[in-house]
Amino acid sequence: MERITRVRAFLFLALFSIILFLFSLKLYDLQIVQTGGEVDNTKTFTTITRVKAARGEILDCNGNVLVRNRASYDLTFNHYVILSASGTNDYLLRLIELCRELDVEYYDHFPVTAEVPFTYTLSDYNATWQGYFQSYLPKKGGGLDSDISAPLLIKKLREIYKIPETMSDEDARAIIGLRYELDLRNGIVTSLPCFVFMEDVESTVLSAILELNIPGLGTEASTVREYTTQYASHVLGYVGAMSDTQWEYYGSLTDQKYEMDALVGQSGFELAFEEYLHGTDGWRVDVVYADGTLKQQYYLPDENGVEQKPISGKNVEVTIDLNLQRAAEDSMEALITQLRGTAQEGKHVDGADVEGGAVVVMNVKTGQVLACASYPTYDLGTYFENFETLKDAEYAPLFNRALQATYPPGSTYKMSTAIASIHYGYLSSSKIISTQGRFTKYIDSGFAPTCLAYTLHGGSHGSINVVTALEKSCNDFFYRAGDNISLSIMDATAKSLGLGEATGIELGEKIGYRANAENKKKLNATAGEGQDGWYAADQVMAAIGQSINEFTPMQLCVYTSTLANRGIRYKATFLNRVVSSDYRHLELQNSPVILSTMNISDDAYYAYSQGMLAAAKTGTASGTFGKYPIDVAAKTGTAEHAGGINDSDHGAFVCYAPFDDPEIAVAVYGEKAGGGSTLGQIAKAVLDAYFDNPEASDGTTNENEIS
C-alpha cells in the first residue's frame, strides 16, 4: 500500500513538472521569442495620456435622467512600446486581420484610401489633421513631399517601414495607417495624446483583441452617451466629432479646453448647453518599462502646480416634463394613426392624408417649455445605425416640426385681429356685426371669400359680437374686421403677441412671416411683375390667419401664453437650472425673462378671453372641452395651404388653462390633419397629464434634485 502511495506521489510530481515546463515555454515564447530577445527593463518610456472627462447628464424638470453616461473601455496604444518591439509590422497585421474578422472599425487618419487605386482623402479631415500630414511627410525622409502621388507615397512608405513585397497593397496600406498614427506621436506632433485605437469596445471584441498580446496596447476607462427614454428625440440631440468650423470655435476658447478629437453637441440640448455639459479632460503621465509594465503614474501638474485631473461636466436640468412629453407624443401618434386608418381608396376623407404634426406646451408664468414634440419621431439610441434609412424616410422623421416648420395659423390668429380691431376702435366686445356668410365687398375684382356656414349650408352666423365670432369661428365677421382697420395696427398687434418673432428658445428656430406688404414683397420678389403688391384681399385673408402668415408651433404656443398673460410675452426657454456633477451644488438657476409687454385694454381682454372660453364650452372646441372639469380657453384653426387639389387642410389648436388663473398653454398643429377641432384631444391628453400629475404641484424634492 505504501509503495502504491509513493508511485502516485511520483506521478503527481511528474505531471506538475510537465505542466510547469509547458507554462515556462509559453512565457518564453511571449516574452523572448515573440519580442525578438530579452526585454531590457532598465529602460523606461514616458507618455502623456488624456483622461476623458465625463459629460454632464441631462434631466427633466422632475429629476428624471434623460441622457446619462455609460461606462465603456477604449483601446489605446503606448507608441514607445509597440515601436520598440521586434516585429512591429507583424503585430499590427495580426491586429488588423482580427478587426476585419470581427468586422469592427478602428481609427486611422492616414489620408489615403484603404483600397486600390490609392487616392488622397485630405478633404475628409480638418485643417489641423491636414497640417499633421504635411509635417509628417518631410520627417519620414525618402524625398516625401506634398506633390507626391498617393500610389507613389504608399510605395515609398512600404520601403521606409520595411513592409515585404509579398504583402498585398491593402494590407500594406492598413499597416502604414497605424504606423502613421504612432509616428505622429513619436516626435512629429508632440501635442498629440496617446493613440486611441478603438472606442467603446464591446466586451467580446475587447477580450479577443487583448488575447493577441500586442505590445503597448491596453485599455482606458471611458464613457459614452446613453438615452434613458425614447421620447423628446428632436430636442435631446446628440454628440459627435467636431467639424472644421466647430474646431475653429472650440479650439480658440480660453475658458474651456477642447481637444481636436473631443465629442461636442451637434444638435438639441447637447449643442445648446454644451458650455455646461462639457467637462475638462485630465492629463496623466505614465512611466512604463519596455515590456509595457507600469512603473509610475501621476497626473500632470499645470503651470500653477495643480494636478490636471479630469473634471466632469455639469448636469443640466431642462424644463421638459417627461410625463407631459410622453402624453404629447403618444396622443399625437395615436391620432395620426387613427386618421390614416380612415383612408378609402378613390375617395377623399378629410385628414386621412395627414403627414405629421407638432405639440408645444409652456408654463405661461415663466416661458418654460414643458413639452416639445414632433411627429413622426425616431429613436436616438439607434440614430447613427439607422441614419441612412431615417434621412430618406417618408414624412421626414428627422425634421423638427415644432421649431423648424412654419405654417399658416388659420383661425387661431383671430384673437390677434380681435385685439387690433378693439384697439383701433372698430370693435368693442358688445358691438354687433351682421354677417352674411360671404364677404362681397370686392366681388367685382373676383374676390368673395366665404364662411364655413355659407360653404356648408348657404347660410351665415347672423348678427353677432366678437365673443360669439370667436366661439363659432366666423370668418365673415373677421373679414369685415380686417377690412376696416389699419394694416399697421394689425401687424403691430401680431408682432407684440410674438407672431413672426424669435421666441428666444435656445435651439435653432425658424421665424416665419407676418402678412404685410414688406414681407410679401420679399417673398414674391422673383414671382413676376405685379405679384409683389399688397391688395385689400391680402389684408382680408390675413385677418383670419391666411395670406402669407406662417409661424412655428413654438411661436403659436408663445402667442397663446401671451394671451393668457394679457400681453406679457416671456422668452421661451428649455433651461431650468445647472447643478454640479455630484448634484451637491446649484451652479445656475434660470430666471424668467420678459421679452415684451403689450397694453391690452379691459374690453379687448374680455372679448378674446370670453370668446376662447365660449369656444371650449359651447363652440368649436366643445366636443373636447365642453364638459371638462377645469375651465379652458381654446381656439381651433383650419388653414388652407399650397398643397394638391385633394389635400386636406392643416389643423391647428391652441388653449390655456385654468381659465381664471392660467398656468399652462398648449399649441397643437397637424399637417393635412383637417379641421383643428380634431386636434383638441391631443391638448386634452396634455392637460389630463398636467392636472392629474401630483409631481406638478406637490413641492416635493425628487431624486437628483437639490432641496
XYZ file of C-alpha atoms in Angstrom:
707
model
C 0.000 0.000 0.000
C 2.852 2.337 0.915
C 4.577 1.534 -2.414
C 1.398 2.481 -4.357
C 1.192 5.790 -2.467
C 4.822 6.605 -3.377
C 4.157 5.834 -7.048
C 1.092 8.070 -7.087
C 3.076 10.891 -5.472
C 5.826 10.485 -8.050
C 3.358 10.565 -10.924
C 1.674 13.673 -9.499
C 5.016 15.496 -9.194
C 5.971 14.458 -12.716
C 2.666 15.746 -14.110
C 3.069 19.038 -12.216
C 6.617 19.426 -13.558
C 5.424 18.864 -17.129
C 2.672 21.489 -16.739
C 5.147 23.956 -15.225
C 7.546 23.312 -18.095
C 4.812 23.974 -20.681
C 3.885 27.252 -18.976
C 7.540 28.253 -18.969
C 7.779 27.544 -22.686
C 4.703 29.698 -23.301
C 6.128 32.584 -21.255
C 9.432 32.269 -23.098
C 7.619 32.403 -26.420
C 5.660 35.506 -25.417
C 8.464 37.417 -23.707
C 11.540 36.316 -25.632
C 10.761 34.690 -28.986
C 7.889 37.000 -30.000
C 9.730 40.123 -28.848
C 12.946 39.131 -30.590
C 15.004 38.592 -27.482
C 15.192 39.606 -23.866
C 13.347 42.735 -22.824
C 15.510 45.477 -21.383
C 13.507 46.600 -18.384
C 16.178 49.043 -17.276
C 14.838 51.423 -19.925
C 11.623 53.336 -19.401
C 9.296 55.350 -21.614
C 7.177 58.285 -20.501
C 3.893 59.066 -22.229
C 1.138 61.554 -21.549
C -2.382 60.162 -21.719
C -5.516 62.255 -21.944
C -8.120 61.062 -19.442
C -11.523 61.926 -20.840
C -13.884 63.771 -18.569
C -17.428 62.504 -18.237
C -20.063 64.690 -19.872
C -22.783 66.113 -17.671
C -26.174 64.424 -17.505
C -29.435 65.871 -18.831
C -32.501 65.641 -16.595
C -36.129 66.678 -16.897
C -37.726 69.193 -14.524
C -38.694 66.403 -12.091
C -35.189 64.969 -11.808
C -35.657 62.083 -14.244
C -32.384 61.406 -16.069
C -32.932 61.655 -19.833
C -29.322 61.353 -21.029
C -26.535 59.822 -18.981
C -23.114 58.241 -19.364
C -22.452 54.537 -19.728
C -19.099 53.154 -18.622
C -17.025 51.863 -21.529
C -13.487 50.939 -22.488
C -11.195 52.294 -25.182
C -8.168 50.518 -26.636
C -5.117 52.778 -26.602
C -1.527 52.384 -27.796
C 1.669 53.295 -25.992
C 3.592 54.138 -29.153
C 7.006 53.760 -27.490
C 6.350 50.156 -26.537
C 4.923 48.962 -29.871
C 7.547 50.795 -31.944
C 10.437 49.435 -29.858
C 9.161 45.862 -30.079
C 10.682 43.464 -32.580
C 8.215 42.613 -35.340
C 6.043 45.739 -35.094
C 4.538 45.198 -38.540
C 3.643 41.596 -37.766
C 1.875 42.622 -34.576
C -0.067 45.319 -36.372
C -1.087 42.976 -39.194
C -2.390 40.417 -36.703
C -4.408 43.165 -35.059
C -5.765 44.401 -38.398
C -6.734 40.904 -39.525
C -8.619 40.255 -36.281
C -10.518 43.539 -36.619
C -11.529 42.531 -40.143
C -12.614 39.130 -38.903
C -14.675 40.687 -36.120
C -15.996 43.359 -38.524
C -15.096 46.255 -36.229
C -13.714 49.647 -37.183
C -10.720 51.406 -35.686
C -9.257 54.897 -36.014
C -6.993 55.600 -38.968
C -6.421 59.219 -40.045
C -3.933 58.471 -42.811
C -5.369 60.487 -45.728
C -5.180 57.809 -48.429
C -7.977 55.443 -49.448
C -7.893 51.976 -47.895
C -8.085 50.176 -51.234
C -6.501 50.313 -54.677
C -6.485 52.586 -56.641
C -4.960 54.745 -53.923
C -6.096 58.375 -53.839
C -5.842 61.139 -51.274
C -8.719 61.838 -48.886
C -7.366 65.030 -47.335
C -10.706 66.782 -47.796
C -12.214 64.388 -45.244
C -10.084 65.896 -42.480
C -9.985 69.292 -40.831
C -7.180 71.783 -41.284
C -5.328 70.587 -38.190
C -5.151 66.978 -39.352
C -4.114 68.162 -42.803
C -1.311 70.098 -41.121
C -0.204 66.963 -39.273
C 0.105 65.147 -42.597
C 2.186 67.956 -44.067
C 4.505 67.770 -41.020
C 4.784 64.004 -41.332
C 5.964 63.830 -44.951
C 9.381 65.538 -44.708
C 10.194 63.928 -41.375
C 9.892 60.413 -42.797
C 12.657 61.138 -45.312
C 12.898 59.428 -48.681
C 12.122 62.635 -50.574
C 8.495 62.727 -49.497
C 6.688 65.994 -50.133
C 3.178 67.311 -50.730
C 3.458 66.832 -54.518
C 3.941 63.080 -54.334
C 1.098 60.955 -55.739
C -0.806 58.635 -53.418
C 0.342 55.373 -55.103
C 3.989 56.518 -55.039
C 3.646 57.550 -51.408
C 2.425 54.077 -50.467
C 5.308 52.528 -52.414
C 7.946 54.650 -50.650
C 6.401 54.110 -47.217
C 6.464 50.360 -47.818
C 10.224 50.720 -48.195
C 10.606 53.023 -45.179
C 8.563 50.725 -42.938
C 10.203 47.581 -44.397
C 6.930 46.005 -45.449
C 7.697 42.932 -47.609
C 6.744 42.949 -51.298
C 4.815 39.718 -50.816
C 2.227 41.535 -48.695
C -0.883 42.809 -50.502
C -1.290 46.522 -51.178
C -4.382 46.665 -48.962
C -2.569 45.057 -46.008
C 0.426 47.329 -46.535
C -1.823 50.390 -46.597
C -3.520 49.263 -43.367
C -0.165 48.850 -41.592
C 1.014 52.231 -42.892
C -2.135 53.815 -41.488
C -1.325 52.598 -37.971
C 2.391 53.378 -38.296
C 1.364 56.908 -39.322
C -0.729 57.320 -36.155
C 2.091 56.016 -33.991
C 4.806 58.094 -35.681
C 2.832 61.307 -35.312
C 3.018 60.772 -31.571
C 6.640 59.674 -31.656
C 8.155 63.122 -32.006
C 6.412 64.600 -35.059
C 3.470 66.191 -33.218
C 4.346 66.416 -29.550
C 0.925 67.817 -28.548
C -1.000 64.713 -29.614
C -2.117 62.425 -26.778
C -1.760 58.655 -26.944
C -3.291 56.904 -29.935
C -6.842 55.769 -29.226
C -7.129 52.749 -31.483
C -10.783 51.971 -30.794
C -13.531 53.483 -28.629
C -16.405 51.898 -26.709
C -15.206 48.375 -27.365
C -17.667 45.525 -26.766
C -16.541 43.001 -24.173
C -16.201 40.101 -26.626
C -14.148 42.218 -29.023
C -12.055 43.588 -26.164
C -11.145 40.150 -24.840
C -10.380 38.806 -28.318
C -8.024 41.686 -29.130
C -6.280 41.608 -25.765
C -5.587 37.892 -26.235
C -3.256 38.863 -29.100
C -0.872 40.362 -26.513
C 0.065 43.247 -28.785
C 2.876 45.203 -27.095
C 1.759 48.638 -25.883
C -1.950 48.020 -26.490
C -4.035 48.492 -23.365
C -7.399 49.640 -22.088
C -8.544 53.023 -20.857
C -11.795 53.583 -18.959
C -14.178 55.972 -20.698
C -17.872 56.806 -21.051
C -20.391 57.065 -23.877
C -23.763 58.788 -24.077
C -26.841 56.724 -23.304
C -30.506 57.709 -23.632
C -32.915 56.525 -20.955
C -36.030 57.468 -22.923
C -37.280 57.203 -26.483
C -39.200 60.474 -26.084
C -38.027 64.010 -26.899
C -35.591 62.834 -29.580
C -35.914 66.062 -31.565
C -34.775 68.209 -28.647
C -32.359 66.000 -26.690
C -29.837 65.969 -29.532
C -26.613 64.009 -29.905
C -22.835 64.440 -29.746
C -20.294 63.893 -32.486
C -16.837 64.743 -33.742
C -16.099 68.395 -34.436
C -16.278 69.835 -37.927
C -13.664 72.295 -39.206
C -15.863 75.237 -38.252
C -16.556 73.841 -34.791
C -12.856 73.235 -34.167
C -12.055 76.806 -35.143
C -14.539 77.937 -32.475
C -13.979 75.447 -29.659
C -10.232 75.281 -30.174
C -9.983 79.043 -29.686
C -11.825 79.121 -26.351
C -9.695 80.193 -23.427
C -12.134 79.491 -20.595
C -12.759 75.896 -21.718
C -10.200 73.458 -23.063
C -11.128 71.303 -26.044
C -9.019 68.712 -27.781
C -9.334 68.277 -31.516
C -10.945 64.831 -31.269
C -13.351 65.797 -28.481
C -17.018 64.983 -28.959
C -19.291 68.024 -28.811
C -23.018 68.628 -29.021
C -24.268 68.588 -32.597
C -27.969 69.260 -32.052
C -30.652 69.753 -29.426
C -29.800 70.201 -25.763
C -26.378 68.635 -26.309
C -25.486 71.585 -28.526
C -27.476 74.321 -26.765
C -25.983 73.569 -23.347
C -22.520 72.462 -24.458
C -20.828 75.053 -22.212
C -22.280 73.344 -19.126
C -22.220 69.696 -20.201
C -18.628 69.661 -21.484
C -16.080 68.563 -18.903
C -12.353 69.222 -18.714
C -10.101 66.310 -19.637
C -7.255 65.306 -17.364
C -3.655 64.633 -18.328
C -1.922 61.602 -16.846
C 1.758 60.718 -17.023
C 2.550 57.020 -17.463
C 6.096 55.762 -17.000
C 6.447 52.213 -18.344
C 9.198 49.699 -18.930
C 9.930 48.427 -22.418
C 7.553 45.484 -21.954
C 4.710 47.828 -21.055
C 4.828 47.202 -17.304
C 3.790 50.310 -15.412
C 6.488 51.843 -13.231
C 4.910 55.135 -12.211
C 1.670 57.032 -12.826
C 0.593 60.533 -11.832
C -1.410 63.489 -13.125
C 0.493 66.192 -14.948
C 0.597 69.466 -12.973
C -0.424 72.719 -14.668
C 1.519 75.982 -14.587
C 0.319 76.529 -11.006
C 1.358 73.077 -9.843
C -2.203 71.765 -9.648
C -2.773 68.220 -10.852
C -4.763 68.167 -14.094
C -7.312 65.550 -13.113
C -10.442 65.121 -15.255
C -13.336 67.355 -14.215
C -16.775 66.059 -15.115
C -19.240 68.324 -16.872
C -22.145 69.877 -15.017
C -25.610 68.365 -15.043
C -28.327 70.283 -16.842
C -31.930 70.157 -15.669
C -34.181 71.169 -18.530
C -37.760 72.403 -18.363
C -39.195 69.391 -20.174
C -41.624 67.355 -18.063
C -41.249 63.765 -19.244
C -44.843 62.964 -18.251
C -46.201 65.757 -20.453
C -43.762 64.914 -23.245
C -44.981 61.327 -23.186
C -48.626 62.437 -23.237
C -47.982 64.779 -26.177
C -46.086 62.248 -28.283
C -48.336 59.282 -27.551
C -51.561 61.179 -28.208
C -50.182 62.712 -31.405
C -49.129 59.294 -32.687
C -52.482 57.770 -31.743
C -54.484 60.476 -33.519
C -52.384 60.425 -36.692
C -52.592 56.627 -36.823
C -56.359 56.874 -36.357
C -56.730 59.486 -39.108
C -54.655 57.488 -41.572
C -56.817 54.495 -40.819
C -59.862 56.296 -42.229
C -58.430 56.407 -45.752
C -60.636 54.996 -48.505
C -59.310 54.175 -51.942
C -60.519 56.584 -54.593
C -62.290 58.832 -52.088
C -61.146 61.930 -50.216
C -61.509 61.563 -46.456
C -60.640 64.705 -44.532
C -57.474 64.184 -42.512
C -56.721 60.708 -43.860
C -53.691 62.099 -45.715
C -52.191 63.601 -42.536
C -48.402 63.743 -42.725
C -47.127 64.855 -39.341
C -47.535 67.337 -36.546
C -46.143 69.080 -33.509
C -47.109 69.871 -29.921
C -45.605 72.579 -27.715
C -46.533 73.049 -24.047
C -45.461 76.039 -21.982
C -45.654 77.375 -18.447
C -47.357 80.714 -19.056
C -45.873 82.325 -15.935
C -42.230 81.603 -16.808
C -41.891 80.782 -20.503
C -40.533 77.337 -19.631
C -41.262 74.760 -22.332
C -42.759 71.706 -20.639
C -43.082 69.573 -23.778
C -41.911 69.912 -27.356
C -42.960 67.060 -29.611
C -42.627 66.481 -33.332
C -44.171 63.595 -35.245
C -43.093 61.312 -36.797
C -40.202 60.769 -34.441
C -37.282 58.339 -34.107
C -35.118 56.578 -31.517
C -31.945 58.491 -30.630
C -30.424 55.286 -29.261
C -30.201 53.856 -32.788
C -29.858 57.161 -34.651
C -26.434 56.522 -36.158
C -27.173 52.923 -37.144
C -30.436 53.946 -38.836
C -29.445 57.348 -40.206
C -29.385 56.369 -43.878
C -32.910 54.987 -43.584
C -34.197 57.876 -41.464
C -32.927 60.675 -43.679
C -34.953 59.441 -46.650
C -37.933 58.052 -44.729
C -41.496 59.050 -45.579
C -42.823 62.100 -43.703
C -39.271 63.192 -42.717
C -38.966 61.882 -39.129
C -35.718 63.814 -38.523
C -37.447 67.154 -39.192
C -38.319 69.077 -36.020
C -41.701 70.485 -36.947
C -42.124 72.259 -33.605
C -39.222 74.637 -34.263
C -38.325 74.375 -37.928
C -41.683 74.193 -39.739
C -43.746 77.309 -40.408
C -47.471 77.030 -41.050
C -50.453 79.320 -41.637
C -52.151 79.693 -38.223
C -55.693 79.725 -39.582
C -58.382 80.860 -37.156
C -56.063 80.690 -34.145
C -54.912 84.123 -35.406
C -58.338 85.667 -34.844
C -57.657 86.711 -31.246
C -54.923 88.985 -32.596
C -57.356 90.509 -35.098
C -59.920 90.994 -32.336
C -57.415 92.864 -30.131
C -56.233 95.016 -33.045
C -59.814 95.866 -34.015
C -60.757 96.909 -30.477
C -57.561 98.936 -30.085
C -58.229 100.621 -33.415
C -61.771 101.469 -32.342
C -63.592 99.471 -34.989
C -64.866 96.897 -32.495
C -65.919 96.616 -28.896
C -66.837 93.463 -27.033
C -70.523 94.322 -27.387
C -70.633 95.662 -30.939
C -72.880 93.627 -33.221
C -71.906 92.961 -36.838
C -74.323 91.476 -39.330
C -72.580 88.631 -41.133
C -73.792 87.349 -44.481
C -71.670 84.216 -44.750
C -69.980 85.703 -47.787
C -67.835 88.833 -47.986
C -68.761 90.504 -51.267
C -67.188 93.957 -50.997
C -64.577 93.105 -53.638
C -66.658 90.730 -55.714
C -66.172 92.906 -58.792
C -62.480 92.016 -58.590
C -63.373 88.353 -58.399
C -62.760 88.140 -54.640
C -65.653 86.943 -52.445
C -64.399 84.715 -49.590
C -66.941 82.721 -47.622
C -67.561 81.467 -44.120
C -67.867 77.758 -43.363
C -71.536 78.260 -42.534
C -72.078 79.511 -46.067
C -69.919 76.821 -47.653
C -71.756 74.002 -45.885
C -75.327 75.308 -45.699
C -75.508 78.523 -47.712
C -76.190 80.443 -44.509
C -74.412 82.713 -42.023
C -73.865 83.191 -38.295
C -76.196 86.192 -38.386
C -75.714 89.305 -36.258
C -73.048 88.537 -33.651
C -70.439 90.176 -31.453
C -66.750 89.328 -31.283
C -67.195 86.839 -28.417
C -69.630 84.783 -30.471
C -67.481 85.214 -33.564
C -64.585 83.561 -31.723
C -66.881 80.912 -30.264
C -68.233 79.957 -33.717
C -65.007 80.912 -35.571
C -66.935 83.080 -38.015
C -64.701 84.014 -40.954
C -67.102 86.623 -42.319
C -67.001 88.578 -39.049
C -63.211 88.799 -39.194
C -63.128 89.523 -42.938
C -65.074 92.675 -42.127
C -62.931 93.488 -39.106
C -59.704 93.090 -41.057
C -61.008 95.226 -43.902
C -61.843 98.103 -41.565
C -58.612 98.518 -39.594
C -55.133 99.698 -40.407
C -52.659 97.090 -41.634
C -50.003 98.661 -39.433
C -52.196 98.134 -36.348
C -52.934 94.538 -37.335
C -49.253 93.832 -37.918
C -48.043 95.591 -34.765
C -50.539 93.669 -32.646
C -49.447 90.295 -34.023
C -45.816 91.286 -33.501
C -46.419 92.250 -29.856
C -48.105 88.901 -29.265
C -44.998 87.096 -30.555
C -46.136 86.044 -34.023
C -43.374 86.184 -36.611
C -40.869 86.999 -33.857
C -37.999 84.990 -32.385
C -39.120 83.209 -29.215
C -35.640 83.239 -27.660
C -35.559 79.449 -27.404
C -32.053 78.006 -27.069
C -32.444 75.640 -30.036
C -32.381 76.845 -33.624
C -35.784 78.066 -34.813
C -37.380 79.408 -37.958
C -39.066 82.795 -37.615
C -41.704 82.710 -40.325
C -43.621 85.695 -41.699
C -46.415 88.014 -40.678
C -48.703 89.031 -43.532
C -47.710 92.562 -44.508
C -46.661 94.413 -47.635
C -42.939 94.309 -46.860
C -42.838 90.559 -46.334
C -44.969 89.863 -49.385
C -42.541 91.851 -51.493
C -39.612 89.842 -50.092
C -41.317 86.516 -50.697
C -42.548 87.335 -54.193
C -39.617 89.393 -55.435
C -38.995 86.933 -58.263
C -42.603 85.937 -58.889
C -43.107 88.335 -61.787
C -44.376 91.843 -62.310
C -47.429 92.724 -60.242
C -47.087 89.712 -57.913
C -45.402 91.550 -55.038
C -48.025 94.227 -54.485
C -50.266 94.363 -51.413
C -54.008 94.309 -52.039
C -57.153 94.611 -49.976
C -57.714 90.885 -50.452
C -54.363 90.185 -48.753
C -55.420 92.100 -45.668
C -58.858 90.473 -45.540
C -57.300 86.987 -45.674
C -54.567 87.947 -43.216
C -57.271 88.758 -40.652
C -58.267 85.084 -40.478
C -54.683 83.786 -40.358
C -54.212 83.167 -44.073
C -52.407 85.245 -46.744
C -48.668 84.800 -46.115
C -48.965 84.384 -42.343
C -46.707 81.489 -41.361
C -45.491 80.677 -37.859
C -43.915 77.789 -35.992
C -45.846 75.752 -33.394
C -43.409 77.191 -30.828
C -44.471 80.724 -31.805
C -48.133 79.733 -31.585
C -47.542 78.494 -28.029
C -45.750 81.728 -27.076
C -48.662 83.648 -28.638
C -51.188 81.628 -26.611
C -49.155 82.118 -23.443
C -49.028 85.867 -24.105
C -52.811 85.916 -24.482
C -53.102 84.086 -21.163
C -50.784 86.677 -19.573
C -52.767 89.591 -21.003
C -49.907 90.841 -23.145
C -46.808 89.815 -21.168
C -44.575 87.811 -23.513
C -41.901 85.658 -21.895
C -38.762 84.360 -23.531
C -39.251 80.683 -24.328
C -36.635 78.518 -22.632
C -35.610 74.902 -22.179
C -33.157 75.654 -19.355
C -34.293 75.218 -15.761
C -31.041 75.011 -13.830
C -27.490 73.691 -13.811
C -26.056 71.657 -10.926
C -22.605 70.303 -10.153
C -21.552 66.875 -11.395
C -22.177 65.369 -7.945
C -25.586 67.100 -7.630
C -24.466 68.857 -4.442
C -24.235 72.451 -5.650
C -26.536 74.700 -7.613
C -24.466 76.328 -10.345
C -27.167 78.284 -12.182
C -30.875 78.941 -11.724
C -32.537 80.232 -14.859
C -34.967 83.108 -14.309
C -37.946 84.174 -16.443
C -37.231 86.911 -18.987
C -39.922 89.243 -20.313
C -39.363 89.998 -23.998
C -42.185 92.486 -24.431
C -45.325 93.811 -22.811
C -48.462 94.851 -24.659
C -51.077 97.043 -23.043
C -54.284 95.112 -23.698
C -57.393 97.024 -22.671
C -60.009 95.553 -20.360
C -62.512 95.331 -23.186
C -60.089 93.607 -25.563
C -59.040 91.146 -22.867
C -62.666 90.401 -22.034
C -63.517 89.892 -25.699
C -60.859 87.351 -26.615
C -60.737 85.515 -23.282
C -64.519 85.097 -23.143
C -64.546 84.134 -26.816
C -61.942 81.414 -26.177
C -63.814 80.215 -23.092
C -67.031 80.012 -25.121
C -65.212 78.140 -27.898
C -64.222 75.486 -25.339
C -67.607 75.268 -23.585
C -70.125 75.572 -26.412
C -68.226 76.365 -29.611
C -65.813 74.707 -31.997
C -63.783 73.044 -29.195
C -66.749 71.923 -27.105
C -66.554 68.366 -28.413
C -63.358 68.003 -26.363
C -63.682 70.511 -23.522
C -67.422 71.103 -23.202
C -67.625 69.052 -20.005
C -64.025 69.308 -18.872
C -63.766 69.746 -15.077
C -61.378 72.695 -15.444
C -62.325 75.792 -17.417
C -60.220 76.041 -20.572
C -59.763 78.898 -23.053
C -59.336 77.419 -26.525
C -59.359 78.192 -30.237
C -59.455 75.910 -33.238
C -57.936 76.670 -36.621
C -58.223 75.209 -40.111
C -55.689 76.514 -42.599
C -55.533 76.263 -46.369
C -52.095 75.661 -47.839
C -50.350 75.333 -51.171
C -50.874 71.590 -51.479
C -52.625 69.407 -54.003
C -56.262 69.907 -55.010
C -57.442 66.954 -52.920
C -55.144 67.539 -49.950
C -56.731 68.050 -46.553
C -56.314 71.399 -44.816
C -53.848 71.854 -41.996
C -55.290 71.821 -38.489
C -54.346 73.985 -35.501
C -55.480 74.073 -31.872
C -54.384 76.387 -29.053
C -55.567 76.643 -25.456
C -54.616 77.707 -21.952
C -55.846 76.645 -18.514
C -57.145 77.147 -15.905
C -59.126 79.997 -17.397
C -59.251 82.191 -14.281
C -55.563 81.748 -13.330
C -53.648 80.356 -16.326
C -50.707 78.034 -15.698
C -50.223 76.127 -18.922
C -50.542 76.862 -22.643
C -50.723 74.235 -25.392
C -50.336 74.580 -29.164
C -51.001 71.650 -31.499
C -50.506 71.577 -35.252
C -51.305 68.835 -37.756
C -50.119 68.775 -41.372
C -53.171 67.892 -43.502
C -54.990 66.833 -40.344
C -58.223 68.541 -41.424
C -60.266 70.647 -39.015
C -58.432 71.920 -35.951
C -61.127 70.673 -33.575
C -59.838 67.140 -34.154
C -56.523 68.099 -32.540
C -58.223 69.118 -29.301
C -57.936 65.575 -27.987
C -54.132 65.935 -28.005
C -54.359 69.121 -25.934
C -56.766 67.321 -23.591
C -54.294 64.461 -23.088
C -51.625 67.005 -22.131
C -53.931 68.829 -19.698
C -55.002 65.498 -18.183
C -51.358 64.628 -17.538
C -50.606 68.076 -16.126
C -53.516 68.442 -13.711
C -53.581 64.799 -12.617
C -49.807 64.637 -12.054
C -49.005 65.038 -8.333
C -45.380 65.952 -9.141
C -46.618 69.073 -10.916
C -47.598 70.828 -7.700
C -46.706 68.836 -4.580
C -43.478 70.737 -3.962
C -41.525 67.610 -3.027
C -37.888 67.088 -3.825
C -37.308 64.296 -6.308
C -34.294 62.156 -6.975
C -31.242 64.128 -8.126
C -32.828 67.414 -7.060
C -31.340 69.903 -4.624
C -33.541 70.573 -1.626
